[in-house]
Short mmCIF file of C-alpha atoms in Angstrom, two decimals:
data_model
loop_
_atom_site.label_atom_id
_atom_site.label_comp_id
_atom_site.label_asym_id
_atom_site.label_seq_id
_atom_site.Cartn_x
_atom_site.Cartn_y
_atom_site.Cartn_z
CA UNK A 3 9.13 70.36 156.09
CA UNK A 4 12.63 71.66 156.85
CA UNK A 5 13.18 72.79 160.28
CA UNK A 6 13.64 76.72 159.25
CA UNK A 7 9.98 76.58 157.67
CA UNK A 8 8.99 74.52 160.41
CA UNK A 9 9.84 77.73 162.80
CA UNK A 10 8.51 79.97 160.74
CA UNK A 11 5.35 78.13 160.46
CA UNK A 12 4.93 78.27 164.09
CA UNK A 13 5.72 81.64 164.28
CA UNK A 14 3.01 82.84 162.10
CA UNK A 15 0.54 80.24 163.56
CA UNK A 16 4.49 99.92 192.62
CA UNK A 17 3.74 101.02 195.61
CA UNK A 18 1.39 98.59 198.25
CA UNK A 19 -1.27 100.14 199.50
CA UNK A 20 -1.64 97.04 201.99
CA UNK A 21 1.88 98.51 203.91
CA UNK A 22 0.48 101.68 204.26
CA UNK A 23 -0.31 102.60 207.61
CA UNK A 24 -2.38 105.38 206.47
CA UNK A 25 -5.85 104.14 205.15
CA UNK A 26 -6.68 104.39 201.74
CA UNK A 27 -9.99 105.89 200.74
CA UNK A 28 -13.56 104.25 200.44
CA UNK A 29 -13.31 101.74 196.99
CA UNK A 30 -15.34 103.26 194.13
CA UNK A 31 -17.42 101.57 192.29
CA UNK A 32 -15.54 99.33 189.65
CA UNK A 33 -14.70 95.71 188.67
CA UNK A 34 -12.06 93.98 187.21
CA UNK A 35 -12.16 90.58 185.59
CA UNK A 36 -8.67 88.50 185.37
CA UNK A 37 -8.14 85.40 183.35
CA UNK A 38 -6.11 82.87 184.92
CA UNK A 39 -4.83 79.83 183.17
CA UNK A 40 -5.79 77.41 186.08
CA UNK A 41 -7.95 76.88 189.15
CA UNK A 42 -5.52 75.68 191.58
CA UNK A 43 -7.88 73.29 193.21
CA UNK A 44 -7.59 74.20 196.84
CA UNK A 45 -7.25 78.06 198.73
CA UNK A 46 -5.73 76.58 201.43
CA UNK A 47 -1.84 78.26 201.79
CA UNK A 48 -0.01 74.77 202.64
CA UNK A 49 -1.78 72.74 199.76
CA UNK A 50 0.21 74.78 196.84
CA UNK A 51 3.01 75.57 195.00
CA UNK A 52 1.27 77.27 192.19
CA UNK A 53 2.00 80.44 190.74
CA UNK A 54 -1.42 80.86 189.97
CA UNK A 55 -2.71 80.32 193.32
CA UNK A 56 -0.44 83.31 194.23
CA UNK A 57 -1.49 85.61 191.79
CA UNK A 58 -5.33 85.52 193.27
CA UNK A 59 -4.51 84.31 196.87
CA UNK A 60 -1.91 87.67 197.37
CA UNK A 61 -5.26 89.21 197.25
CA UNK A 62 -7.05 87.12 199.88
CA UNK A 63 -4.05 86.70 202.64
CA UNK A 64 -1.75 88.69 204.24
CA UNK A 65 1.82 87.11 205.41
CA UNK A 66 3.76 88.45 208.57
CA UNK A 67 6.08 90.58 205.46
CA UNK A 68 5.69 91.59 201.87
CA UNK A 69 7.23 91.49 199.24
CA UNK A 70 6.11 93.52 196.33
CA UNK A 71 6.76 93.72 192.67
CA UNK A 72 10.05 95.61 193.43
CA UNK A 73 11.01 92.55 195.52
CA UNK A 74 11.68 94.51 198.43
CA UNK A 75 10.85 92.99 201.77
CA UNK A 76 8.27 95.45 203.79
CA UNK A 77 5.98 94.86 206.92
CA UNK A 78 2.86 93.42 206.42
CA UNK A 79 0.68 91.98 209.46
CA UNK A 80 4.12 92.25 211.55
CA UNK A 81 5.30 96.17 211.95
CA UNK A 82 8.54 95.41 212.74
CA UNK A 83 11.55 92.06 213.75
CA UNK A 84 14.60 91.66 214.99
CA UNK A 85 16.83 88.65 215.05
CA UNK A 86 18.08 87.39 218.29
CA UNK A 87 20.49 84.62 219.46
CA UNK A 88 22.78 85.01 216.67
CA UNK A 89 19.74 84.76 214.13
CA UNK A 90 18.32 81.67 215.41
CA UNK A 91 15.70 83.36 216.98
CA UNK A 92 13.12 85.74 215.02
CA UNK A 93 10.82 88.06 217.68
CA UNK A 94 7.84 89.98 215.46
CA UNK A 95 6.20 92.70 216.79
CA UNK A 96 2.42 92.14 215.45
CA UNK A 97 0.01 94.88 213.79
CA UNK A 98 -2.95 95.84 215.83
CA UNK A 99 -6.78 96.10 214.77
CA UNK A 100 -6.40 93.44 212.30
CA UNK A 101 -9.43 90.91 211.45
CA UNK A 102 -9.69 88.42 209.52
CA UNK A 103 -12.67 88.51 206.78
CA UNK A 104 -15.20 86.62 208.83
CA UNK A 105 -14.48 88.94 212.24
CA UNK A 106 -12.25 86.75 213.99
CA UNK A 107 -9.45 88.92 215.11
CA UNK A 108 -5.91 88.47 214.24
CA UNK A 109 -3.61 88.15 217.04
CA UNK A 110 -0.52 86.41 218.42
CA UNK A 111 -2.14 82.89 218.75
CA UNK A 112 -3.43 83.02 215.01
CA UNK A 113 0.63 83.50 213.68
CA UNK A 114 1.13 80.39 215.83
CA UNK A 115 -1.95 78.04 215.02
CA UNK A 116 -0.65 79.31 211.29
CA UNK A 117 2.97 77.49 211.43
CA UNK A 118 1.85 74.77 213.87
CA UNK A 119 -0.79 73.60 211.57
CA UNK A 120 1.94 74.24 208.24
CA UNK A 121 5.00 72.04 210.28
CA UNK A 122 2.17 69.32 211.66
CA UNK A 123 0.39 66.60 210.23
CA UNK A 124 -1.90 68.95 207.84
CA UNK A 125 1.04 70.53 206.53
CA UNK A 126 2.66 67.21 205.73
CA UNK A 127 0.03 66.50 203.04
CA UNK A 128 1.07 69.77 200.74
CA UNK A 129 4.31 70.97 199.26
CA UNK A 130 4.72 73.62 201.31
CA UNK A 131 6.17 72.33 204.93
CA UNK A 132 9.83 71.60 203.65
CA UNK A 133 10.18 75.01 203.11
CA UNK A 134 9.93 76.13 206.56
CA UNK A 135 11.33 73.26 208.52
CA UNK A 136 14.04 75.73 209.53
CA UNK A 137 11.35 76.62 212.44
CA UNK A 138 11.53 74.56 215.34
CA UNK A 139 8.28 76.36 217.21
CA UNK A 140 6.50 79.56 217.76
CA UNK A 141 6.53 81.05 221.02
CA UNK A 142 3.56 83.72 221.91
CA UNK A 143 5.01 86.17 223.95
CA UNK A 144 2.46 88.25 224.41
CA UNK A 145 -1.18 89.09 222.48
CA UNK A 146 1.10 91.31 219.70
CA UNK A 147 4.38 89.71 220.03
CA UNK A 148 5.89 86.04 218.81
CA UNK A 149 9.06 84.75 218.78
CA UNK A 150 10.42 82.31 215.98
CA UNK A 151 12.83 79.47 217.00
CA UNK A 152 14.76 78.22 214.77
CA UNK A 153 16.48 74.85 214.50
CA UNK A 154 19.14 76.01 211.73
CA UNK A 155 19.32 79.66 210.26
CA UNK A 156 17.68 80.04 206.98
CA UNK A 157 18.90 82.79 204.72
CA UNK A 158 15.61 83.10 202.71
CA UNK A 159 13.53 82.58 205.97
CA UNK A 160 12.23 86.31 205.71
CA UNK A 161 11.64 85.92 201.77
CA UNK A 162 9.42 82.95 202.39
CA UNK A 163 7.16 84.10 205.01
CA UNK A 164 6.06 86.91 202.50
CA UNK A 165 4.33 83.77 200.43
CA UNK A 166 2.69 80.72 200.15
CA UNK A 167 2.59 78.51 203.05
CA UNK A 168 3.33 81.42 205.50
CA UNK A 169 -0.07 83.43 204.68
CA UNK A 170 -2.06 83.50 208.05
CA UNK A 171 -5.33 81.59 208.50
CA UNK A 172 -8.08 82.15 210.73
CA UNK A 173 -7.50 79.69 213.92
CA UNK A 174 -11.29 79.54 214.71
CA UNK A 175 -13.06 79.54 211.49
CA UNK A 176 -10.65 76.30 210.04
CA UNK A 177 -11.56 74.41 213.61
CA UNK A 178 -15.08 75.02 213.55
CA UNK A 179 -15.49 74.32 209.37
CA UNK A 180 -12.67 71.79 208.98
CA UNK A 181 -9.93 71.91 206.50
CA UNK A 182 -12.11 70.61 203.57
CA UNK A 183 -14.26 73.55 203.59
CA UNK A 184 -11.40 75.79 204.17
CA UNK A 185 -9.83 74.77 201.04
CA UNK A 186 -13.04 75.87 198.90
CA UNK A 187 -14.01 78.61 201.35
CA UNK A 188 -10.94 80.77 202.21
CA UNK A 189 -10.47 83.30 204.72
CA UNK A 190 -7.79 85.75 205.17
CA UNK A 191 -6.88 89.13 206.52
CA UNK A 192 -6.38 90.64 203.04
CA UNK A 193 -7.72 93.43 200.86
CA UNK A 194 -10.44 91.00 199.08
CA UNK A 195 -12.90 88.48 200.65
CA UNK A 196 -13.90 85.62 198.48
CA UNK A 197 -17.75 85.61 197.57
CA UNK A 198 -18.28 82.71 195.52
CA UNK A 199 -15.61 79.81 194.22
CA UNK A 200 -16.87 77.73 191.45
CA UNK A 201 -14.22 74.81 190.58
CA UNK A 202 -12.73 75.12 187.39
CA UNK A 203 -14.92 78.09 186.52
CA UNK A 204 -13.99 81.25 188.48
CA UNK A 205 -13.25 82.87 192.32
CA UNK A 206 -15.18 86.02 193.01
CA UNK A 207 -14.25 88.61 195.70
CA UNK A 208 -15.29 91.97 196.67
CA UNK A 209 -13.34 94.80 198.82
CA UNK A 210 -12.53 94.10 202.20
CA UNK A 211 -13.54 97.57 203.72
CA UNK A 212 -11.72 96.87 207.03
CA UNK A 213 -8.35 96.08 205.49
CA UNK A 214 -5.87 97.04 207.71
CA UNK A 215 -3.85 98.90 205.03
CA UNK A 216 -7.59 100.52 203.67
CA UNK A 217 -10.10 99.38 201.41
CA UNK A 218 -8.91 98.93 197.75
CA UNK A 219 -10.03 100.94 194.98
CA UNK A 220 -12.02 98.13 193.20
CA UNK A 221 -15.33 97.13 194.74
CA UNK A 222 -15.14 93.65 193.07
CA UNK A 223 -12.28 91.50 191.61
CA UNK A 224 -13.25 88.22 189.71
CA UNK A 225 -10.45 85.66 188.25
CA UNK A 226 -12.07 83.44 185.45
CA UNK A 227 -10.23 79.87 184.77
CA UNK A 228 -9.46 80.21 181.10
CA UNK A 229 -7.16 77.42 180.00
CA UNK A 230 -6.93 77.78 176.40
CA UNK A 231 -4.77 80.73 175.53
CA UNK A 232 -7.04 81.81 172.41
CA UNK A 233 -9.70 81.79 174.34
CA UNK A 234 -8.30 83.60 176.76
CA UNK A 235 -6.72 86.28 174.25
CA UNK A 236 -10.21 86.49 172.52
CA UNK A 237 -11.93 87.15 176.02
CA UNK A 238 -9.52 89.93 176.47
CA UNK A 239 -10.20 91.57 172.98
CA UNK A 240 -14.28 91.48 173.63
CA UNK A 241 -13.90 93.17 176.89
CA UNK A 242 -15.46 90.45 179.02
CA UNK A 243 -11.58 90.23 180.43
CA UNK A 244 -9.69 92.90 181.82
CA UNK A 245 -6.22 91.43 182.33
CA UNK A 246 -4.43 88.46 180.86
CA UNK A 247 -1.82 86.81 183.50
CA UNK A 248 1.53 84.96 182.25
CA UNK A 249 2.11 82.71 181.22
CA UNK A 250 -1.31 82.54 178.80
CA UNK A 251 -0.59 84.92 175.91
CA UNK A 252 0.86 83.33 173.11
CA UNK A 253 3.97 85.25 171.81
CA UNK A 254 2.66 85.03 168.09
CA UNK A 255 -0.81 87.12 169.26
CA UNK A 256 1.22 89.67 170.73
CA UNK A 257 1.15 91.75 167.75
CA UNK A 258 -2.56 91.36 167.62
CA UNK A 259 -3.01 92.64 170.94
CA UNK A 260 -0.77 95.47 170.47
CA UNK A 261 -2.40 96.66 167.46
CA UNK A 262 -5.75 97.04 168.67
CA UNK A 263 -6.40 100.35 170.39
CA UNK A 264 -8.23 99.26 173.43
CA UNK A 265 -5.36 97.18 174.73
CA UNK A 266 -1.94 96.89 175.73
CA UNK A 267 1.03 94.06 176.03
CA UNK A 268 3.07 94.71 179.59
CA UNK A 269 6.14 93.23 180.26
CA UNK A 270 8.96 92.60 182.96
CA UNK A 271 12.01 90.92 184.08
CA UNK A 272 10.36 87.82 185.67
CA UNK A 273 12.02 84.72 187.49
CA UNK A 274 10.42 82.35 185.51
CA UNK A 275 12.80 79.34 183.26
CA UNK A 276 11.88 76.77 181.39
CA UNK A 277 13.03 73.71 180.95
CA UNK A 278 13.02 69.80 179.78
CA UNK A 279 14.26 67.78 182.73
CA UNK A 280 15.35 64.19 182.05
CA UNK A 281 14.13 60.96 183.55
CA UNK A 282 17.75 60.06 185.00
CA UNK A 283 16.90 56.70 186.01
CA UNK A 284 15.33 54.93 183.33
CA UNK A 285 16.22 54.29 178.80
CA UNK A 286 18.77 56.05 177.31
CA UNK A 287 18.34 59.08 179.18
CA UNK A 288 19.66 57.74 182.38
CA UNK A 289 22.90 58.02 180.78
CA UNK A 290 24.98 61.30 180.93
CA UNK A 291 25.93 61.48 177.56
CA UNK A 292 22.77 61.04 176.30
CA UNK A 293 21.42 63.82 178.07
CA UNK A 294 24.16 66.16 176.80
CA UNK A 295 23.79 65.01 173.23
CA UNK A 296 20.39 66.11 173.22
CA UNK A 297 21.06 69.41 174.59
CA UNK A 298 23.68 69.81 172.22
CA UNK A 299 21.27 68.63 169.80
CA UNK A 300 18.72 71.53 169.86
CA UNK A 301 19.27 75.42 168.72
CA UNK A 302 18.07 77.23 171.30
CA UNK A 303 18.63 80.36 170.47
CA UNK A 304 16.95 79.96 167.05
CA UNK A 305 13.79 79.05 169.13
CA UNK A 306 13.84 82.12 171.15
CA UNK A 307 14.42 84.60 167.99
CA UNK A 308 11.83 82.18 165.80
CA UNK A 309 9.22 80.97 168.32
CA UNK A 310 9.51 83.50 171.20
CA UNK A 311 10.13 86.65 169.49
CA UNK A 312 13.07 87.49 171.53
CA UNK A 313 10.74 87.73 174.70
CA UNK A 314 13.44 85.48 176.78
CA UNK A 315 17.24 84.66 177.57
CA UNK A 316 18.69 81.64 177.02
CA UNK A 317 19.93 80.23 180.42
CA UNK A 318 22.65 77.45 180.94
CA UNK A 319 21.36 76.39 185.06
CA UNK A 320 17.54 76.35 185.72
CA UNK A 321 17.50 79.91 186.96
CA UNK A 322 17.09 83.61 185.74
CA UNK A 323 19.83 86.74 185.93
CA UNK A 324 17.58 87.79 188.91
CA UNK A 325 18.31 85.06 191.12
CA UNK A 326 20.58 84.75 193.68
CA UNK A 327 23.29 82.28 192.65
CA UNK A 328 23.13 83.13 188.96
CA UNK A 329 26.73 82.50 187.69
CA UNK A 330 26.85 84.80 184.43
CA UNK A 331 30.18 83.11 183.77
CA UNK A 332 28.31 80.02 182.86
CA UNK A 333 27.65 79.57 179.20
CA UNK A 334 24.69 77.37 177.47
CA UNK A 335 26.15 74.25 175.39
CA UNK A 336 26.08 75.17 172.07
CA UNK A 337 24.09 73.73 169.03
CA UNK A 338 26.28 71.05 167.81
CA UNK A 339 24.21 68.41 165.71
CA UNK A 340 27.67 66.90 164.70
CA UNK A 341 28.63 66.63 168.46
CA UNK A 342 25.27 65.43 169.37
CA UNK A 343 25.30 62.59 167.04
CA UNK A 344 28.69 61.45 168.32
CA UNK A 345 27.89 61.63 171.70
CA UNK A 346 25.09 59.44 170.96
CA UNK A 347 27.01 56.79 168.92
CA UNK A 348 29.55 56.79 172.28
CA UNK A 349 26.72 55.89 174.34
CA UNK A 350 25.35 53.17 172.01
CA UNK A 351 22.04 54.69 170.92
CA UNK A 352 21.35 54.04 167.34
CA UNK A 353 19.56 56.65 164.97
CA UNK A 354 15.75 56.16 165.48
CA UNK A 355 15.75 55.98 168.99
CA UNK A 356 12.37 57.15 170.74
CA UNK A 357 11.82 59.37 173.55
CA UNK A 358 8.70 60.77 174.93
CA UNK A 359 8.19 64.24 175.95
CA UNK A 360 5.53 65.11 178.54
CA UNK A 361 4.07 68.97 178.50
CA UNK A 362 1.46 70.84 180.13
CA UNK A 363 -1.68 70.50 177.44
CA UNK A 364 -2.88 73.98 177.88
CA UNK A 365 0.56 76.14 177.56
CA UNK A 366 0.45 76.71 173.83
CA UNK A 367 3.92 78.30 173.42
CA UNK A 368 5.85 75.84 175.13
CA UNK A 369 3.93 73.71 173.00
CA UNK A 370 5.37 75.33 169.76
CA UNK A 371 9.12 75.19 171.41
CA UNK A 372 8.45 71.29 172.35
CA UNK A 373 7.58 70.92 168.47
CA UNK A 374 10.66 72.61 167.38
CA UNK A 375 12.56 70.59 170.02
CA UNK A 376 11.39 67.68 168.43
CA UNK A 377 12.25 68.31 164.95
CA UNK A 378 15.71 69.36 166.25
CA UNK A 379 16.13 65.91 167.92
CA UNK A 380 15.14 64.23 164.67
CA UNK A 381 17.91 65.78 162.52
CA UNK A 382 19.93 63.69 165.03
CA UNK A 383 18.33 60.82 164.96
CA UNK A 384 15.89 60.96 167.72
CA UNK A 385 12.51 60.25 167.35
CA UNK A 386 10.30 62.21 169.98
CA UNK A 387 6.84 61.88 170.80
CA UNK A 388 4.99 64.50 172.71
CA UNK A 389 2.56 63.59 175.45
CA UNK A 390 -0.01 66.55 176.35
CA UNK A 391 -1.20 66.30 180.17
CA UNK A 392 -3.64 68.52 181.96
CA UNK A 393 -1.71 70.29 184.31
CA UNK A 394 -2.66 69.60 187.63
CA UNK A 395 -2.20 65.75 186.33
CA UNK A 396 1.14 65.85 185.29
CA UNK A 397 2.12 68.34 188.21
CA UNK A 398 0.27 66.42 191.21
CA UNK A 399 0.34 62.68 189.23
CA UNK A 400 2.81 62.20 186.65
CA UNK A 401 5.88 63.68 187.53
CA UNK A 402 5.98 63.45 191.68
CA UNK A 403 5.26 59.56 190.68
CA UNK A 404 8.07 59.06 188.63
CA UNK A 405 5.62 58.24 185.87
CA UNK A 406 7.08 60.70 182.54
CA UNK A 407 8.78 59.69 180.01
CA UNK A 408 12.25 60.32 178.74
CA UNK A 409 11.77 64.10 179.29
CA UNK A 410 9.25 66.22 180.77
CA UNK A 411 8.19 69.89 181.20
CA UNK A 412 9.49 71.94 184.09
CA UNK A 413 8.63 75.36 184.05
CA UNK A 414 9.67 77.34 187.29
CA UNK A 415 8.82 80.31 188.81
CA UNK A 416 11.53 80.83 191.21
CA UNK A 417 9.29 82.63 193.74
CA UNK A 418 12.06 83.33 195.98
CA UNK A 419 14.31 84.60 193.36
CA UNK A 420 16.84 82.50 195.55
CA UNK A 421 18.59 79.47 193.71
CA UNK A 422 18.06 77.69 196.86
CA UNK A 423 14.12 77.44 196.12
CA UNK A 424 14.63 76.08 192.74
CA UNK A 425 17.80 73.90 193.34
CA UNK A 426 16.46 71.94 196.67
CA UNK A 427 13.24 71.27 195.07
CA UNK A 428 14.75 70.05 191.52
CA UNK A 429 17.73 67.99 193.20
CA UNK A 430 17.73 66.99 196.69
CA UNK A 431 16.50 63.35 197.22
CA UNK A 432 13.24 62.74 198.04
CA UNK A 433 11.67 66.14 197.10
CA UNK A 434 8.44 66.14 195.03
CA UNK A 435 10.18 67.67 191.92
CA UNK A 436 13.04 65.05 191.79
CA UNK A 437 11.40 61.47 191.31
CA UNK A 438 14.87 60.14 189.83
CA UNK A 439 17.66 60.87 191.06
CA UNK A 440 19.60 60.78 194.43
CA UNK A 441 23.39 62.55 194.36
CA UNK A 442 25.16 62.19 197.19
CA UNK A 443 27.51 65.48 196.58
CA UNK A 444 24.23 67.49 195.14
CA UNK A 445 22.67 66.43 198.63
CA UNK A 446 25.63 67.98 200.94
CA UNK A 447 26.04 71.00 198.79
CA UNK A 448 22.22 71.81 199.30
CA UNK A 449 22.27 70.95 202.77
CA UNK A 450 25.56 73.08 203.33
CA UNK A 451 24.38 76.07 201.99
CA UNK A 452 21.05 76.40 203.86
CA UNK A 453 22.77 76.77 207.31
CA UNK A 454 25.19 79.43 205.98
CA UNK A 455 23.84 83.08 206.42
CA UNK A 456 26.83 84.66 204.91
CA UNK A 457 25.79 85.80 201.22
CA UNK A 458 29.03 85.73 199.83
CA UNK A 459 29.78 82.13 201.29
CA UNK A 460 26.06 81.09 199.92
CA UNK A 461 26.77 82.36 196.73
CA UNK A 462 29.58 80.58 196.01
CA UNK A 463 27.94 76.86 196.87
CA UNK A 464 24.82 78.27 194.74
CA UNK A 465 26.92 78.95 191.99
CA UNK A 466 28.93 75.46 192.34
CA UNK A 467 25.45 73.48 192.25
CA UNK A 468 24.08 75.25 189.42
CA UNK A 469 27.39 74.43 187.62
CA UNK A 470 27.69 70.31 188.84
CA UNK A 471 23.76 70.13 188.01
CA UNK A 472 24.87 70.85 184.25
CA UNK A 473 27.66 68.78 184.09
CA UNK A 474 25.71 66.37 185.13
CA UNK A 475 23.06 67.71 182.48
CA UNK A 476 20.42 67.08 184.88
CA UNK A 477 18.04 68.56 182.30
CA UNK A 478 17.77 70.49 178.94
CA UNK A 479 17.87 74.27 179.80
CA UNK A 480 15.93 76.35 177.88
CA UNK A 481 15.05 79.73 178.47
CA UNK A 482 14.00 82.52 180.93
CA UNK A 483 10.90 84.03 179.85
CA UNK A 484 9.64 87.70 180.70
CA UNK A 485 6.39 87.66 182.54
CA UNK A 486 3.94 89.02 180.01
CA UNK A 487 0.34 90.92 180.56
CA UNK A 488 -2.13 91.44 177.88
CA UNK A 489 -4.34 94.25 179.67
CA UNK A 490 -7.56 96.48 178.65
CA UNK A 491 -6.34 99.88 178.71
CA UNK A 492 -9.27 100.61 180.99
CA UNK A 493 -7.33 99.32 184.04
CA UNK A 494 -5.08 102.19 185.41
CA UNK A 495 -2.25 102.04 187.69
CA UNK A 496 -1.32 98.24 187.13
CA UNK A 497 2.10 97.09 188.03
CA UNK A 498 3.43 94.16 186.56
CA UNK A 499 4.72 91.27 188.90
CA UNK A 500 7.74 89.74 187.66
CA UNK A 501 6.43 86.33 189.65
CA UNK A 502 2.38 87.28 188.93
CA UNK A 503 1.99 87.68 192.96
CA UNK A 504 -0.76 90.57 191.94
CA UNK A 505 -1.45 92.67 195.18
CA UNK A 506 -4.59 94.54 193.19
CA UNK A 507 -5.33 97.37 196.04
CA UNK A 508 -4.25 100.44 193.87
CA UNK A 509 -5.64 99.21 190.50
CA UNK A 510 -8.71 101.05 189.37
CA UNK A 511 -11.15 100.82 186.13
CA UNK A 512 -12.72 103.09 184.34
#
């Protein structure tokens, strides 16, 4: 089948109530059901990096600060803060009369416990600790005041405190029940409390009437873990699911959803970028010329138009335009199959050479994309085989252990909207997402910008990092995809989050 025909066939085939100081009205009876493509496997904030964890847990937990869909940092469990000692100390004034879901009081000791646990032995088992290593110690000043003493300045720390590992957890509950129990029975201070969790099936919550920001408008909230996109859409059409979150909706099904009078598609610009990263250690992709040739050999603009329906933008580095550090002057390598063949010949790669591409098996849209990539690579003499994995296996075993093929899917949310969060994780030696590369220059660049609070100076270095990664062709940058939600129109006041971190306190259902 010719490529054009192949592509055609594929195509056919906020206002945050939680930060309001005034109490919201009592919740009304109403249940909302959300489809999520993945069970994170643990609800402990220090155990995860997954957007699908955050889309649920943002309703269970609070951080000291909160960042909503407008990307602004606002007070949450801390009512105010100030930088002291030239940025080496941050004092947080804590909200009073806050309770965890189990009745345990929130106070300065809970903050101290949370971060000592995150930065200690338990946190070392998970992927979040490296985001917070600038914190040296937490000092309790009094019951409602804590000081964060920093080893180094961290210009992204306040954003990090709004998510993931920084979510505040209950000390007594964890000490009494243990970490394993907490993984499956999470307790936070958020607007919803967990009533039931069935692994691989779903998690159910009810409104927490004593939430410090007032009770949510919904009385019940359920997340169902539906891995197959077609099943999720079918459940939405049948009315058994009210919301399908990214990246589930196959592009080809958008017209079908829009044609249903009861449903709608809601999109917003998002941070999520897609790439095929390279095994830079083994095989033909250890050669930079080969890596560049494979990029030149794929027409990414046509893929975006034909498969993604224009719901994405091409990228030259592993970040979108909303990311701090984005360099608008960088341009993606052009589609140049003859140039690709020339580079392959220079590298001694003969026609018929094989590469394996590892992907997440449940990502229907990306599966179509990589099929197209495979067809393009065949044109320049590379035979690509596609190997799908269950998502958790790929993310927790295959990639971190350096067991991938020549290329592997890397979808990255960049939830801080700061390129540091992406680049440090992808390119610094020893990081989970960098099993193959150790580049002294890259390490130095990444480390240097973390010590700089001057935004303009940091931006210069971040742009240099992006250009250096592109020069070395560490991945095949593909596209920045919009956040696409499928929703039942009975859902009211839903605000799409760019990073899928949904806070559903203001949402109601008819």
